[in-house]
XYZ file of C-alpha atoms in Angstrom:
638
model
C 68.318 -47.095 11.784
C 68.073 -43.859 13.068
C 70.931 -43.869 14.880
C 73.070 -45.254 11.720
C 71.819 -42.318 9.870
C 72.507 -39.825 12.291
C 76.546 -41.145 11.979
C 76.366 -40.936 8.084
C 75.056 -37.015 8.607
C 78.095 -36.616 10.611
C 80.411 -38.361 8.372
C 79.357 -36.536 5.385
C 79.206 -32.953 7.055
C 83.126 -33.415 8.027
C 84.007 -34.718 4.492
C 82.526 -31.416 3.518
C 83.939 -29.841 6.183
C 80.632 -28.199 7.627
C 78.694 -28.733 10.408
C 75.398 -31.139 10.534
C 72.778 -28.169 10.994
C 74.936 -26.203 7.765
C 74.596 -29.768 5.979
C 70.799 -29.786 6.470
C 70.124 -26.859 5.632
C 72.104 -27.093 1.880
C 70.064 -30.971 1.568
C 66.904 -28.906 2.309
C 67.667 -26.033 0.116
C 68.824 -28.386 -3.301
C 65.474 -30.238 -2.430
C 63.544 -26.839 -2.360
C 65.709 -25.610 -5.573
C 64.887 -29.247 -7.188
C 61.450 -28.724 -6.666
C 60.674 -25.814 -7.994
C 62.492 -26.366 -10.876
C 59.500 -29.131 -11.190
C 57.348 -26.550 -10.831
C 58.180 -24.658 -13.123
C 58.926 -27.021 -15.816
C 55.546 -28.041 -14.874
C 53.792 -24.821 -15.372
C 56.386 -23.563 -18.485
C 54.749 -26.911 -20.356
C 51.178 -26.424 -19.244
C 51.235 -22.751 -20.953
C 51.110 -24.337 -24.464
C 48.313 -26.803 -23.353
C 44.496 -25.705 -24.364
C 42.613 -25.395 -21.655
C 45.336 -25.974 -19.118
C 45.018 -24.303 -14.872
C 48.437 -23.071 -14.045
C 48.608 -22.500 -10.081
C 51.019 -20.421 -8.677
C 54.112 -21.847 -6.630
C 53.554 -23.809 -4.099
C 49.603 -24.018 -4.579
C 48.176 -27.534 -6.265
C 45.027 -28.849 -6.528
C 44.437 -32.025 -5.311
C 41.355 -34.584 -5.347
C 41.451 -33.220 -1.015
C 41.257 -29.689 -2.446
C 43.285 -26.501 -2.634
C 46.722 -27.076 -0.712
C 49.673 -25.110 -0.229
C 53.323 -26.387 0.503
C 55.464 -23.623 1.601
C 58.927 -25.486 1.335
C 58.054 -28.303 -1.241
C 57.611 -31.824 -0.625
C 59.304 -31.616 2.997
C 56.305 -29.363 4.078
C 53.426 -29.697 5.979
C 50.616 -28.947 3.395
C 47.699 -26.078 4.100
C 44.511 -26.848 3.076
C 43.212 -23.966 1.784
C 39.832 -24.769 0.734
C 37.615 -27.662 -0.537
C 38.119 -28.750 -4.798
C 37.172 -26.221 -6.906
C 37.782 -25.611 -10.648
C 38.739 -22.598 -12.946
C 36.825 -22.732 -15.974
C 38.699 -19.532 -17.384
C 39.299 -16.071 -16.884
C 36.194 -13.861 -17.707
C 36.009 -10.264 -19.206
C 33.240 -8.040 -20.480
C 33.345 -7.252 -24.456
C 34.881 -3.643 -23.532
C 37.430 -5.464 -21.850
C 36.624 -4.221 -18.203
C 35.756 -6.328 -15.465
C 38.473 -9.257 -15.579
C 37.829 -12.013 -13.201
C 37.666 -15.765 -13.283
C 34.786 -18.343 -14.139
C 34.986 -20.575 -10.989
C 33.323 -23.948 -10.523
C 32.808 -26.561 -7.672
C 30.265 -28.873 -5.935
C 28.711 -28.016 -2.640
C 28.127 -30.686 -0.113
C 24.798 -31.687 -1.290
C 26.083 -32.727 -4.301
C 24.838 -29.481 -6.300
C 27.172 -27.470 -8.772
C 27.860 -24.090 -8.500
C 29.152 -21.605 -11.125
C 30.229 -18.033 -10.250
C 31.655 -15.217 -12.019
C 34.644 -14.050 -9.599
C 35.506 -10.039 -10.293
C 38.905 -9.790 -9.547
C 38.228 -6.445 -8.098
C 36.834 -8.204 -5.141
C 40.006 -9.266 -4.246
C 41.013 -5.712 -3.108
C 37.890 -5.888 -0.771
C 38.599 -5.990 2.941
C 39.115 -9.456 4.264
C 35.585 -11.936 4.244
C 33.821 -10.264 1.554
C 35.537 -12.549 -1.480
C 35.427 -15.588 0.876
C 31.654 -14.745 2.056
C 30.438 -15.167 -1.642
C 32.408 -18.704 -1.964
C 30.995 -19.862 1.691
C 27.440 -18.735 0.656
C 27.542 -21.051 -2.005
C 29.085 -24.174 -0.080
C 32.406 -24.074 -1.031
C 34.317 -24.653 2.124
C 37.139 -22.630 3.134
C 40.047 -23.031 5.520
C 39.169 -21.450 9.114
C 42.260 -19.487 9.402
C 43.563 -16.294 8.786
C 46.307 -18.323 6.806
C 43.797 -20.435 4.616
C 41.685 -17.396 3.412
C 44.996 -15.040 2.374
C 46.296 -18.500 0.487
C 43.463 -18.402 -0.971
C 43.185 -14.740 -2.217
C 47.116 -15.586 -3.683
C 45.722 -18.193 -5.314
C 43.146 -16.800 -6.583
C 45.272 -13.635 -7.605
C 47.989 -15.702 -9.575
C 46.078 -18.771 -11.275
C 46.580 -18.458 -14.798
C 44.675 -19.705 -17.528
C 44.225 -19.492 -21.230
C 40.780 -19.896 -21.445
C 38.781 -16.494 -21.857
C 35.158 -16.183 -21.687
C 32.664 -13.377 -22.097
C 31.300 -11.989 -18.630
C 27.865 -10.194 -19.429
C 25.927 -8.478 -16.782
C 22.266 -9.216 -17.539
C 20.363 -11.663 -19.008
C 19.436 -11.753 -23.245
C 21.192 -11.528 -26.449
C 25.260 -11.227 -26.566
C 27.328 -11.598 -29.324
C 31.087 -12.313 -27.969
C 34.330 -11.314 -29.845
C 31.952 -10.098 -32.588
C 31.098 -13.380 -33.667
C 27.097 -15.017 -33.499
C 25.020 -14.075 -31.080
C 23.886 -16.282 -28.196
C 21.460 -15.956 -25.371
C 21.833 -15.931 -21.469
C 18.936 -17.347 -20.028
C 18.398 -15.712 -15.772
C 19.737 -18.542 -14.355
C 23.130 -18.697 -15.982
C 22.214 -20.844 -18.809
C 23.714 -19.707 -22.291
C 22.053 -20.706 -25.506
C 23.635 -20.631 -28.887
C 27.052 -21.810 -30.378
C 29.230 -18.215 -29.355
C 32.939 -17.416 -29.975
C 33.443 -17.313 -26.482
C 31.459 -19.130 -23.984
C 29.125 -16.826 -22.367
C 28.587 -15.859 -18.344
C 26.466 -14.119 -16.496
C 27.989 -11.476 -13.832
C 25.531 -11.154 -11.542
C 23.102 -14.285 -11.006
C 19.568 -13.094 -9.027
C 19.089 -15.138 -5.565
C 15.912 -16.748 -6.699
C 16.714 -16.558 -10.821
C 16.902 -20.643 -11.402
C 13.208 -21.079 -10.314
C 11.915 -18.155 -12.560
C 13.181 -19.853 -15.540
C 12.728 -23.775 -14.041
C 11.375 -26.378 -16.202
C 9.059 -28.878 -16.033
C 7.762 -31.746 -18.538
C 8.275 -31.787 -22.174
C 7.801 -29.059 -24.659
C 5.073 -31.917 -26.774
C 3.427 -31.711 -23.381
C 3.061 -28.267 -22.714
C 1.812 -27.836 -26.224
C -0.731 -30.542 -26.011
C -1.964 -29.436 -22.371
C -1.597 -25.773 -22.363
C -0.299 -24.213 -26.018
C -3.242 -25.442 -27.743
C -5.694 -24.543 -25.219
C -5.208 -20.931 -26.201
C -6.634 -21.395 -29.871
C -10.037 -20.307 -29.803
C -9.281 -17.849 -27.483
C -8.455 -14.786 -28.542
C -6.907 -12.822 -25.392
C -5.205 -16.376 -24.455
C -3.367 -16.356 -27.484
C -2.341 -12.513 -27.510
C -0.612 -13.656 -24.211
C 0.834 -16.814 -24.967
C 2.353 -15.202 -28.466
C 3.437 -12.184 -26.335
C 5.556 -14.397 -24.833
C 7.519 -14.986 -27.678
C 8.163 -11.161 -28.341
C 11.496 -10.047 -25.851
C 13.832 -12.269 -28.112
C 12.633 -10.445 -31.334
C 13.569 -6.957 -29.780
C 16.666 -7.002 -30.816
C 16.337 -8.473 -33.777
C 13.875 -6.325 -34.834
C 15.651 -3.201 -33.980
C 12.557 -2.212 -31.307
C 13.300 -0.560 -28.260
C 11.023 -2.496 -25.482
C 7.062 -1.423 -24.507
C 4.262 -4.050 -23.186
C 0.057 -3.977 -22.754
C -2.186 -3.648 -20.180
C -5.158 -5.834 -20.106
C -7.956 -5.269 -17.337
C -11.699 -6.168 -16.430
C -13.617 -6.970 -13.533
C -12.336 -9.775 -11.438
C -13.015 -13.441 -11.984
C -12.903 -12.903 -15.915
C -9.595 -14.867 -16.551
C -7.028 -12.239 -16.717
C -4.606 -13.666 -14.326
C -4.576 -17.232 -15.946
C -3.820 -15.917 -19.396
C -1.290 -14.135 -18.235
C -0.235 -17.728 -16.611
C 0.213 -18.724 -19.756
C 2.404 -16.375 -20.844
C 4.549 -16.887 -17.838
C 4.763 -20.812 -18.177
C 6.826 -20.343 -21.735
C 9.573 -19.024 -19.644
C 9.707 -21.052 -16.151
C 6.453 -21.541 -13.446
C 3.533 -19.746 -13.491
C 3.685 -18.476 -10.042
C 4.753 -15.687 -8.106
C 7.752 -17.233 -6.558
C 8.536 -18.382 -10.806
C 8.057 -16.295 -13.879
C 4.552 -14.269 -12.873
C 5.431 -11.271 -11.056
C 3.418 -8.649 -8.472
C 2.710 -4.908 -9.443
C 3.334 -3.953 -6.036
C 6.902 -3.466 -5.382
C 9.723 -0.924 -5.026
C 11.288 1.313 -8.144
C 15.004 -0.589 -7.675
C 13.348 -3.597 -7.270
C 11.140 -3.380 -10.355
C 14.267 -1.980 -12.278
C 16.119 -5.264 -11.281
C 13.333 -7.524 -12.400
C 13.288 -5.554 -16.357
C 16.975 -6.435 -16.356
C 16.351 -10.300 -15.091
C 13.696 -10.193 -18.399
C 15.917 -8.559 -20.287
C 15.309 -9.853 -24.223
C 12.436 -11.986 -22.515
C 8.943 -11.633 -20.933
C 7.716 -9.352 -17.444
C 4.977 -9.874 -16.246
C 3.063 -7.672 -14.105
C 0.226 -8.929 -11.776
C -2.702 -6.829 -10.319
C -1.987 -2.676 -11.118
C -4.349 -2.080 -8.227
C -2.041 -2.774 -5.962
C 0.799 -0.345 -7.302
C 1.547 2.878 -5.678
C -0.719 4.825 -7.208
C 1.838 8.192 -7.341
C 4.808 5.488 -8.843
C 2.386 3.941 -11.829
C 3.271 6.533 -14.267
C 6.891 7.106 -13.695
C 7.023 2.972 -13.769
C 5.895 3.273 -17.406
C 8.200 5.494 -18.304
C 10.930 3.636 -16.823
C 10.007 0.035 -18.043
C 9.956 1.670 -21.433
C 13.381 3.457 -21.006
C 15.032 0.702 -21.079
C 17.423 2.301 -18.204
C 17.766 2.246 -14.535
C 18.637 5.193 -12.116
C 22.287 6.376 -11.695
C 23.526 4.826 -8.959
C 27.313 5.230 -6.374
C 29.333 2.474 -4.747
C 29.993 3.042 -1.177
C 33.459 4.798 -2.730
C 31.717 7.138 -4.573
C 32.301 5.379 -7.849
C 29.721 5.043 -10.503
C 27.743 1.683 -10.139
C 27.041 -0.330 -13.404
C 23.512 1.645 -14.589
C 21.036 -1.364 -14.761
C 19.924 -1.771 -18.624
C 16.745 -3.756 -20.517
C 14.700 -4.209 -23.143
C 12.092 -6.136 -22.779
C 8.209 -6.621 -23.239
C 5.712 -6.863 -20.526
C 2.657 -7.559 -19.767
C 0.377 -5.958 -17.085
C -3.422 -6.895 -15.824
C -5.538 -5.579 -13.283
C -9.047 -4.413 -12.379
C -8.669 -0.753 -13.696
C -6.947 0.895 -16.548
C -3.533 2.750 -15.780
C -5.247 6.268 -16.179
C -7.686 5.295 -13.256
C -5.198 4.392 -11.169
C -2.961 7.513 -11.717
C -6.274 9.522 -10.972
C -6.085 8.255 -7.280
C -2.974 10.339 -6.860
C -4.447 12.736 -8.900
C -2.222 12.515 -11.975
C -3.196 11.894 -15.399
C -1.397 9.142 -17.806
C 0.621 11.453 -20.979
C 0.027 10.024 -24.565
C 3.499 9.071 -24.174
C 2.824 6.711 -21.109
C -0.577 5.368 -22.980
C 1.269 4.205 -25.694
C 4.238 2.493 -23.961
C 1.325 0.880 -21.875
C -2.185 0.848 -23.555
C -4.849 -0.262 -21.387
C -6.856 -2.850 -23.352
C -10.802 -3.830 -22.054
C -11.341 -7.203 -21.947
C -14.470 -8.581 -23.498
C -16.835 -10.420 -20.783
C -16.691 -13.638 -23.118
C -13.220 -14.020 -22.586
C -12.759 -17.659 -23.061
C -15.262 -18.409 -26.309
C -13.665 -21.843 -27.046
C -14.314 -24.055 -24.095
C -12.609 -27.341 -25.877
C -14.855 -29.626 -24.432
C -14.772 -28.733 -21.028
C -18.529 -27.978 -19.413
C -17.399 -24.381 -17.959
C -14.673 -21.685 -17.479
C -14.066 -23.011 -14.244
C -13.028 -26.499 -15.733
C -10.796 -25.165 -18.319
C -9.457 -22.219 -15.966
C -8.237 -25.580 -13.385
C -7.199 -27.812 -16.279
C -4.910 -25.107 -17.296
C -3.884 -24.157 -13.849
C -2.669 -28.027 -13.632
C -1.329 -28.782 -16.244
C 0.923 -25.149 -16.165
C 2.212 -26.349 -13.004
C 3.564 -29.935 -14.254
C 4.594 -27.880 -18.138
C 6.831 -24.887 -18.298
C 9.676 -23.669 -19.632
C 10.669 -25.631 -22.285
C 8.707 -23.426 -25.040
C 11.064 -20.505 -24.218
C 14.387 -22.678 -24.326
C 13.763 -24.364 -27.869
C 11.939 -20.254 -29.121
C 15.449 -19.201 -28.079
C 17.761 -22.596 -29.697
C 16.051 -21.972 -32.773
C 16.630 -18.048 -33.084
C 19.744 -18.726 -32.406
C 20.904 -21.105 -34.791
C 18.559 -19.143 -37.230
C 20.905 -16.073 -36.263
C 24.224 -17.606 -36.898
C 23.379 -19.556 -40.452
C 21.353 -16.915 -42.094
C 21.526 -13.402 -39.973
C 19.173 -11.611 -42.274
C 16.134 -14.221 -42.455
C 14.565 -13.256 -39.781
C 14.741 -9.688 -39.725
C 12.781 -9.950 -42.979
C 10.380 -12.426 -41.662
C 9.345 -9.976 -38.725
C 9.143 -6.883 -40.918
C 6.924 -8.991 -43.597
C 4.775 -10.293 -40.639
C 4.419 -6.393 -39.615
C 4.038 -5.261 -42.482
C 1.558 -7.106 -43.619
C -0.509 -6.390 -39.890
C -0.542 -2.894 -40.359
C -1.703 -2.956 -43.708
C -4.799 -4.849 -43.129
C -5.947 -3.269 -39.722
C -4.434 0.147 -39.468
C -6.548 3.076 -41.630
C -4.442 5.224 -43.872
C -4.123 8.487 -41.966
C -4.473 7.151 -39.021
C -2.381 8.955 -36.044
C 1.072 7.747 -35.023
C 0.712 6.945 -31.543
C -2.117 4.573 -32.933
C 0.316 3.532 -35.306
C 2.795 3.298 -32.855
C 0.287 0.943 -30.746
C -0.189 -1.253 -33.641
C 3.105 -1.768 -34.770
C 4.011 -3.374 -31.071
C 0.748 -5.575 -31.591
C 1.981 -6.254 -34.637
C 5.358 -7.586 -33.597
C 3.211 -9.811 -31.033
C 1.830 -11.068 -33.718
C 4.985 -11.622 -35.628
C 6.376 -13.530 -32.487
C 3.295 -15.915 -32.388
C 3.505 -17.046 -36.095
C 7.290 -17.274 -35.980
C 6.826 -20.054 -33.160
C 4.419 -21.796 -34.992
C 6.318 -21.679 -37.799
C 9.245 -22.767 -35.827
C 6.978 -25.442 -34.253
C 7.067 -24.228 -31.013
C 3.516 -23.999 -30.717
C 0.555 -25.817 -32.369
C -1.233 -23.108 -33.912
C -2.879 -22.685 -37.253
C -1.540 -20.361 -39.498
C -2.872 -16.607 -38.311
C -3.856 -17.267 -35.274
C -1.500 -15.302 -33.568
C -2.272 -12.159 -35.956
C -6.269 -12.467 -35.741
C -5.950 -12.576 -32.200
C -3.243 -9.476 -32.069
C -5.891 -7.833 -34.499
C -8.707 -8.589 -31.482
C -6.875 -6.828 -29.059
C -6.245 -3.454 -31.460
C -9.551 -3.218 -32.100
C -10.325 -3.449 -28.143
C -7.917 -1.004 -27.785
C -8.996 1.527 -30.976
C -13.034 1.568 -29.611
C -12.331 2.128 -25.948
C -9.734 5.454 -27.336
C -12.709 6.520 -29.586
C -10.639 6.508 -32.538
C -7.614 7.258 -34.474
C -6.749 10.523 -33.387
C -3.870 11.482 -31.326
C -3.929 10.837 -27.626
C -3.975 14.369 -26.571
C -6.831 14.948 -28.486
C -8.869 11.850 -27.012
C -7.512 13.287 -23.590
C -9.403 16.797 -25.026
C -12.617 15.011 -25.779
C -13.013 12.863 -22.857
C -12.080 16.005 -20.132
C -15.179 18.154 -21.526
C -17.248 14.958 -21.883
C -16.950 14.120 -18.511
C -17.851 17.287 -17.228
C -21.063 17.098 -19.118
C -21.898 13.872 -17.994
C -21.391 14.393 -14.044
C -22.626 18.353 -14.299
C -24.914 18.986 -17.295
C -28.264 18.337 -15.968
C -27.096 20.007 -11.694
C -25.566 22.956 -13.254
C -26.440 23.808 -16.627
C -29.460 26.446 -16.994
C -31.323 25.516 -19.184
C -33.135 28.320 -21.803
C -35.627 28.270 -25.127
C -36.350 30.231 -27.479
C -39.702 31.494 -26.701
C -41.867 31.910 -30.246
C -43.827 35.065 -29.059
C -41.090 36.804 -27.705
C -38.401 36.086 -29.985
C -36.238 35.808 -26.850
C -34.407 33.491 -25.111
C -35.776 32.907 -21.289
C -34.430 30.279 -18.484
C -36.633 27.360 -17.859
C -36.818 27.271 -14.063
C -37.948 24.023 -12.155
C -37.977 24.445 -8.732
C -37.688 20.938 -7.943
C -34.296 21.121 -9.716
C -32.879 24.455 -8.915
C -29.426 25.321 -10.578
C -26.540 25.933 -8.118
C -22.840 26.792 -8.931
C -23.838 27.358 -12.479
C -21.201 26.890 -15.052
C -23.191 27.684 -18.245
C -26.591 27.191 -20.037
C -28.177 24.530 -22.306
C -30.557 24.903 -25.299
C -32.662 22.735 -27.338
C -32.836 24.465 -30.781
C -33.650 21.615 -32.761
C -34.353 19.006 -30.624
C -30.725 18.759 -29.741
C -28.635 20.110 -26.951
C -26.204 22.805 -27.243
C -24.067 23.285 -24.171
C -23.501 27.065 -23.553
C -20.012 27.259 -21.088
C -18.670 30.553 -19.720
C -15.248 31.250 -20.708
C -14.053 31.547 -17.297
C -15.668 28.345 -16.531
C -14.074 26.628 -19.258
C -10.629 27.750 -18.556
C -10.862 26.779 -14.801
C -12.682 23.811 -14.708
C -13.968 22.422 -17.404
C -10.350 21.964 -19.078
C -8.643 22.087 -15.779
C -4.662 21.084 -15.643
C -4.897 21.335 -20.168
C -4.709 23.975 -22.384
C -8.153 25.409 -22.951
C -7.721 26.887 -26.131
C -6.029 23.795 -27.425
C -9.270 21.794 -26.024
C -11.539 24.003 -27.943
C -9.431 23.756 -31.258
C -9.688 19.955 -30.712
C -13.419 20.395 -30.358
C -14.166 22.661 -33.475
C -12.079 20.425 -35.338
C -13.637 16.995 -34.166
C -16.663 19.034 -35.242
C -18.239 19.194 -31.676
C -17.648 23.006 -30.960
C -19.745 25.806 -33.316
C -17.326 28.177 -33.543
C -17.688 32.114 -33.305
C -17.217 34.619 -36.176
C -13.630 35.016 -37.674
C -10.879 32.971 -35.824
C -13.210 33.190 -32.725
C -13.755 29.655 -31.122
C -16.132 31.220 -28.592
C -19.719 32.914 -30.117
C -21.413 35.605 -28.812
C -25.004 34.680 -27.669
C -27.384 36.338 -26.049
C -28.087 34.679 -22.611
C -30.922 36.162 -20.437
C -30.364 38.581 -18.327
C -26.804 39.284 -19.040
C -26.636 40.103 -22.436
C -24.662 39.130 -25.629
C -21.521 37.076 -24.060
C -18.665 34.515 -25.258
C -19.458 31.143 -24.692
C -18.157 27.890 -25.964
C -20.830 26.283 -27.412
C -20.213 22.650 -27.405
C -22.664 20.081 -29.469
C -24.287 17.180 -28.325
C -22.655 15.099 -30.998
C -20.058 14.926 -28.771
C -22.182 12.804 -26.254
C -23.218 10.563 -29.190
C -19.843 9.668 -29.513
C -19.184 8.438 -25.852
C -22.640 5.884 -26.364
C -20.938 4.922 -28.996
C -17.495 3.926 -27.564
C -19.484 2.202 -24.660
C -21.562 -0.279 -27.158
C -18.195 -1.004 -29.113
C -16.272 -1.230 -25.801
């Protein structure tokens, strides 16, 4: 009884001659001493077990959750928050960025993963415990609770090490195979280390959801594309962000536009269901958007697939700068609210972009024009207007553009997640098969449908077309998709040549840019502001036609017949200010004379003296009409 006990406290104090508070206290302290001596036994045999958690005093976690006991087993316990689990203790490959792979179950039932940076522990107070709460794990309401917790959190030791990587795509931990980290946190591939991703995007498990089976998704959508020459381009596009690395290719994308209701949006749905759903809140993505935002979205793809929806509703002023930065592979510096150096945002990835106008249109409304360098990390490709030949049964477009759109929506994402299994184990059983196999696959594209000589920013073009065709008949060799055997190249081949006769050839860019400048200015002024003079055959001397119903005003030059076909006479000043306005003007005309198009003066002369009425012998560029045949030309082919 209690009152029993109280006399055998008393006895035993004056036995030991001290008093019965001195007595409690030394019971309490040998039961303190005793049990952390447990404790430590405890966590001294736990340090040679694989795998094992080792709290630090006091803290244990119990089916309840995270408690603390303060003075052992007499205590009152804290609870400190709900279960949670360490998987391990995460790092980057440099060794930076330590922190701890954590784990737990919300309240719904739904698991949670999250790549703690220990650094966030130095934070003030409710920024570590706001990223735990956000994802349901609750957390003791006290001040007391939430600095256990940071203790705990500070001290837990475990053997365990994984690999912390900050975007998505290929990693290769402790230099062993390489394995991939899908957006949503999923890793693919048998690694040295298990792989984690850093910093998981609010909305990054729906872009790479899936749906239905991967025998589904080839029967209802995959082998729609055959036939279908753009639909395949896409779909095999798809395929090509894994291979960037492997390939050694830094990343770069196409541009396909055409008027509206043509089908350019639901091949590029195609391309988006390998990866995750086909909208905009999934894998299909909106041109119109901010530069940080678009730079976060190339790192989310990283290794995989952007795509770009409707150019005409980018910023017209951003468009080219966007190229340049997709293709960069780099984000913008950036500071921490310390003035430290954020991590810089990196990609490499391919993309593709549609829309109702080409990218140099576009920049024109901001009056820019697109560099060679920006046309050939983004071509603009024209789409044909019988986009969809192969209408596999269906009666219409219509019926195969819904059929698609349906069965997309119920099939997606499983093509991407066996591409990526395969490459994988491809990558760690025989590393240097399928290098080869992609360099063969180019190699063998280039040969048949690029002309000796040809320039290299055409060459440059084709080799990326030629790795989309690589990517296509990898995954149908792989099995992935239920293609014939060059399908994926004769449809990369379709787009090239859509590409090649819309340029008007195989020159360089800058000299296409050269051409199509003074072309244009003949078109829109030749017949308004051109004078037009003959020969007169009694005379002997040139004389201006004059039609009053067509009076010349703002006259930029002349035009003569003198055998049946025009020669365009332009005044030197006229050429240097408008005609070749924000270009070189003497580079234009050496691009002209040696395109053939320009009759050249005596000497080195570009310009010839002619004799124009009433102002004498002058310089003028004289510029053939050959060079009008050739845009007639580019529009039947186009």
């Amino acid at each position: 009884s209690p009152t029993e006990f109280a006399q055998e406290r008393r006895a035993a104090a004056s036995r030991l001659g001290l008093t019965v508070k001195d007595l409690a206290k030394a019971v309490h302290a040998l039961r303190r001493q005793a049990f952390q001596e447990r404790e430590a036994a405890e966590r001294e045999r736990l340090r040679g077990t694989a795998g094992a958690v080792i709290w630090p005093p006091g803290f244990r976690m119990e089916e309840r959750g995270l408690v603390f006991l303060s003075d052992g087993d007499d205590s009152m316990p804290v609870l400190v928050s709900a279960p949670f689990a360490v998987l391990g203790e995460s790092r980057t490959g440099a060794g930076q960025g330590w922190g701890l792979w954590l784990a737990w179950a919300d309240r719904d039932g739904r698991q949670h993963r999250w790549a703690m940076q220990r650094r966030l522990l130095t934070t003030d107070p409710g920024v570590l415990e706001a990223e735990l709460a956000d994802g349901g794990l609750r957390i003791g309401a006290t001040a007391e609770a939430r600095a256990l917790l940071r203790q705990a959190l500070g001290e837990v030791e475990t053997a365990t090490r994984v690999t912390a990587v900050p975007r998505t795509g290929w990693h290769a931990p402790a230099g062993g195979a390489a394995g991939y980290m899908l957006a949503d946190g999923t890793p693919i591939g048998a690694t040295a280390e298990p792989l984690v991703l850093q910093n998981l995007a609010e909305d990054a498990a729906r872009r790479v959801a899936t749906a239905g089976t991967l025998a589904e998704w080839q029967e209802q959508v995959a082998a729609l594309a055959v036939g279908n020459p753009v639909a395949t381009f896409c779909l095999a596009a798809a395929f090509v962000g894994p291979l960037l690395e492997i390939a050694g290719e830094d990343g770069g994308g196409v541009h396909l536009f055409g008027p509206s209701k043509r089908g350019k949006t639901v091949a590029m749905r195609l391309a988006a269901s390998v990866w995750g759903p086909h909208d905009k809140a999934g894998a299909l993505r909106d041109w119109r958007t901010t530069a940080n935002a678009l730079e976060a979205a190339c790192e989310e793809a990283a290794d995989g697939l952007l795509t770009l929806d409707e150019i005409q509703q980018a910023e017209p002023r951003d468009v080219v700068g966007a190229i340049y930065a997709m293709g960069n592979g780099g984000g913008k510096g950036r500071l921490r609210a310390d003035a430290s150096a954020r991590r810089r945002r990196t990609w490499r990835t391919f993309y593709l972009s549609n829309g109702e106008i080409d990218v140099a249109t576009l920049a024109q409304k901001a009056g820019q024009r697109v560099p060679p360098g920006a046309e050939v990390r983004l071509p603009s490709v024209p789409l044909p207007a019988d986009l969809w030949p192969e209408l596999h049964g269906r009666p219409d477009f219509q019926a195969l553009c819904a059929d698609l759109a349906t069965a997309a929506n119920r099939q997606h994402g499983t093509a991407a997640r066996d591409f990526l299994a395969q490459l994988a184990r491809i990558r760690a059983e025989a590393p240097e098969e399928l290098p080869a196999t992609i360099a063969e696959h180019r190699a063998a594209f280039l040969a048949a449908h690029v002309p000796a000589g040809a320039d290299p920013q055409v060459r440059e073009v084709a080799r990326r077309l030629a790795l989309v065709a690589a990517a296509g008949e990898i995954a149908a060799e792989l099995g992935v998709v239920p293609w014939p055997k060059e399908a994926a190249t004769d449809a990369a081949a379709t787009v090239l040549s859509l590409w090649r006769a819309r340029r008007g050839g195989d020159g360089s860019g800058e000299e296409a840019a050269h051409l199509a400048k003074v072309r244009l200015f003949l078109v829109q002024h030749g017949a308004s502001r051109l004078q037009p003079i003959w020969l007169n055959p009694t005379t002997n001397e040139l004389e201006e036609v004059l039609d009053p119903a067509r009076p010349v005003v703002n006259r930029a030059g002349w035009r003569r017949m003198p055998n049946g076909s025009d020669l365009y006479l332009i005044h030197l000043a006229t050429w240097r200010a408008e005609v070749c306005e924000g270009l070189d003007a003497a580079e234009v005309a050496r691009t002209l004379a040696a395109a053939g198009h320009l009759e050249p003066g005596e000497g080195k002369n570009l310009a010839r003296r002619v004799a124009i009425p009433g102002l004498g012998k002058i310089r003028v560029y004289t510029i053939r009409a050959s060079l009008m045949s050739l845009a007639d030309q580019e529009g039947l082919s186009g």
